[in-house]
Amino acid sequence: MFSRPFYQSRRPNGRWHFAKVVWISTLAVVLASLPLPAQEQQQTPQAPAQTQNPDNGKPKQEVPAEAGGPGESSSPYAIPKKSTEAPPPPPPPATPKKIEGIPDYSLKVNVPLVNVDVLVTTKNGQFVPGLKKDNFRILEDGVPQTVSNFNVSQAPITAVLLTEFASTNYVFLVQALQASYAFVNTLKKDDWIAVAYYDMQPHILVDFTQDKHAAYGALNTLRIPGFAETNLFDALYDTLDRLDRVEGKKYIILVTTGVDTFSKLTLDKITKKIKDTKDVTIFPVSVGFIVREYCEVHQCGYTHGMGIPVGRMDYLQADNEMRTFAAMTGGRAYFPRFEGELPELFGDISNDIRNQYSLAYHPTNTKLDGTYRKLKVQIVAPDGGPLKVKDQKGKDVKIEVVARDGYTAKHTVD
């Protein structure tokens, strides 16, 4: 007989073996259902939850909420969350309730400002410094005004040199050029100057420049005169019209005999133009005084030029017109007799321009009616009485106040 294998010799009974297997399986199920201790739960890592991506079928990992960014948004960029939230915007201002039957109105007030340049000198033409705001009293049509702005400075000047250069008299031409050169010599590096001359019509030689040599070169071109007519009114009107486009304070140095021979404009029209122009001061300088005196003695009939009968009354009328132009704009007219007076004369003009008191006030008459209003500037002491000025020897010195005669108010059409 053959012997049985070794495992068969040790195999237990069939029924006992089946019961043993069932009992062990039941015990394993019971142990698996029991909760684990706390330490084992902490040590056991948990895999992140995975969801099925409906787009490509691949698992998608959920982003923690602390990372920020959009949750279900399909935006390609994640926007980080701000650590602090911005405060809410302030509530809009409450609009007043509209009452039925009452229309809406808007009020606009236009307060004009009048600028006045005042020159205060002694009888000898010396500038009086050191005056304060309280030393000035401005009267508009006899009504006192309150000075709001006050300033004293030596600012650069902006001037037009307008010279008479026509085929009149040789002495007139020479003195006009001498006076023009003398004025250019007084200019400083920051000053602006334009050079023009006139005969039958005005001609611009050089536009505004700060180059002295350009002004000298422009005057050097005046060698052979053309027409004999001297249309002063037309040339002055054209210059004033061009200066309307230039901002700030402007000056016109008018070197002329003052005689107008053939202008289309009348004296009334040029006077109205001067009144309507603001921020322009005219300094006329007369030439040819020696020839005028000679012709008055020797009865010269062609003083101003061949074929133009001009007599003594014409020159006297021209002198009065230049004084009027200067007074209307706050300037002074000069009538030199000799060539040696020109450097000192233009030195005085330069001092007058650079050493002025600038005042401004809001007129009490706020009507925009386009009327011409007369101005008067007075110099008073702090106590309201007349201001006394003494020279180095302690003697009283008479002072002169030079300011424009008036201004034209703005006109608003209703």
mmCIF file with all atom_site columns, N, CA and C in Angstrom, residues 101-108:
data_model
loop_
_atom_site.group_PDB
_atom_site.id
_atom_site.type_symbol
_atom_site.label_atom_id
_atom_site.label_alt_id
_atom_site.label_comp_id
_atom_site.label_asym_id
_atom_site.label_entity_id
_atom_site.label_seq_id
_atom_site.pdbx_PDB_ins_code
_atom_site.Cartn_x
_atom_site.Cartn_y
_atom_site.Cartn_z
_atom_site.occupancy
_atom_site.B_iso_or_equiv
_atom_site.pdbx_formal_charge
_atom_site.auth_seq_id
_atom_site.auth_comp_id
_atom_site.auth_asym_id
_atom_site.auth_atom_id
_atom_site.pdbx_PDB_model_num
ATOM 1  N N  . GLY A 1 101 ? -43.549 124.129 -10.488 1.00 0.00 ? 101 GLY A N  1
ATOM 2  C CA . GLY A 1 101 ? -43.915 125.502 -10.814 1.00 0.00 ? 101 GLY A CA 1
ATOM 3  C C  . GLY A 1 101 ? -42.783 126.502 -10.700 1.00 0.00 ? 101 GLY A C  1
ATOM 4  N N  . ILE A 1 102 ? -41.613 126.107 -10.132 1.00 0.00 ? 102 ILE A N  1
ATOM 5  C CA . ILE A 1 102 ? -40.467 127.004 -9.985  1.00 0.00 ? 102 ILE A CA 1
ATOM 6  C C  . ILE A 1 102 ? -39.345 126.486 -10.884 1.00 0.00 ? 102 ILE A C  1
ATOM 7  N N  . PRO A 1 103 ? -38.893 127.243 -11.904 1.00 0.00 ? 103 PRO A N  1
ATOM 8  C CA . PRO A 1 103 ? -37.822 126.780 -12.795 1.00 0.00 ? 103 PRO A CA 1
ATOM 9  C C  . PRO A 1 103 ? -36.461 126.855 -12.111 1.00 0.00 ? 103 PRO A C  1
ATOM 10 N N  . ASP A 1 104 ? -35.483 126.149 -12.698 1.00 0.00 ? 104 ASP A N  1
ATOM 11 C CA . ASP A 1 104 ? -34.110 126.157 -12.188 1.00 0.00 ? 104 ASP A CA 1
ATOM 12 C C  . ASP A 1 104 ? -33.371 127.380 -12.722 1.00 0.00 ? 104 ASP A C  1
ATOM 13 N N  . TYR A 1 105 ? -32.540 128.019 -11.854 1.00 0.00 ? 105 TYR A N  1
ATOM 14 C CA . TYR A 1 105 ? -31.764 129.195 -12.221 1.00 0.00 ? 105 TYR A CA 1
ATOM 15 C C  . TYR A 1 105 ? -30.306 128.961 -11.849 1.00 0.00 ? 105 TYR A C  1
ATOM 16 N N  . SER A 1 106 ? -29.377 129.604 -12.626 1.00 0.00 ? 106 SER A N  1
ATOM 17 C CA . SER A 1 106 ? -27.940 129.614 -12.316 1.00 0.00 ? 106 SER A CA 1
ATOM 18 C C  . SER A 1 106 ? -27.470 131.061 -12.322 1.00 0.00 ? 106 SER A C  1
ATOM 19 N N  . LEU A 1 107 ? -26.676 131.414 -11.330 1.00 0.00 ? 107 LEU A N  1
ATOM 20 C CA . LEU A 1 107 ? -26.209 132.787 -11.159 1.00 0.00 ? 107 LEU A CA 1
ATOM 21 C C  . LEU A 1 107 ? -24.715 132.837 -11.451 1.00 0.00 ? 107 LEU A C  1
ATOM 22 N N  . LYS A 1 108 ? -24.309 133.717 -12.356 1.00 0.00 ? 108 LYS A N  1
ATOM 23 C CA . LYS A 1 108 ? -22.907 133.914 -12.715 1.00 0.00 ? 108 LYS A CA 1
ATOM 24 C C  . LYS A 1 108 ? -22.576 135.391 -12.574 1.00 0.00 ? 108 LYS A C  1
#
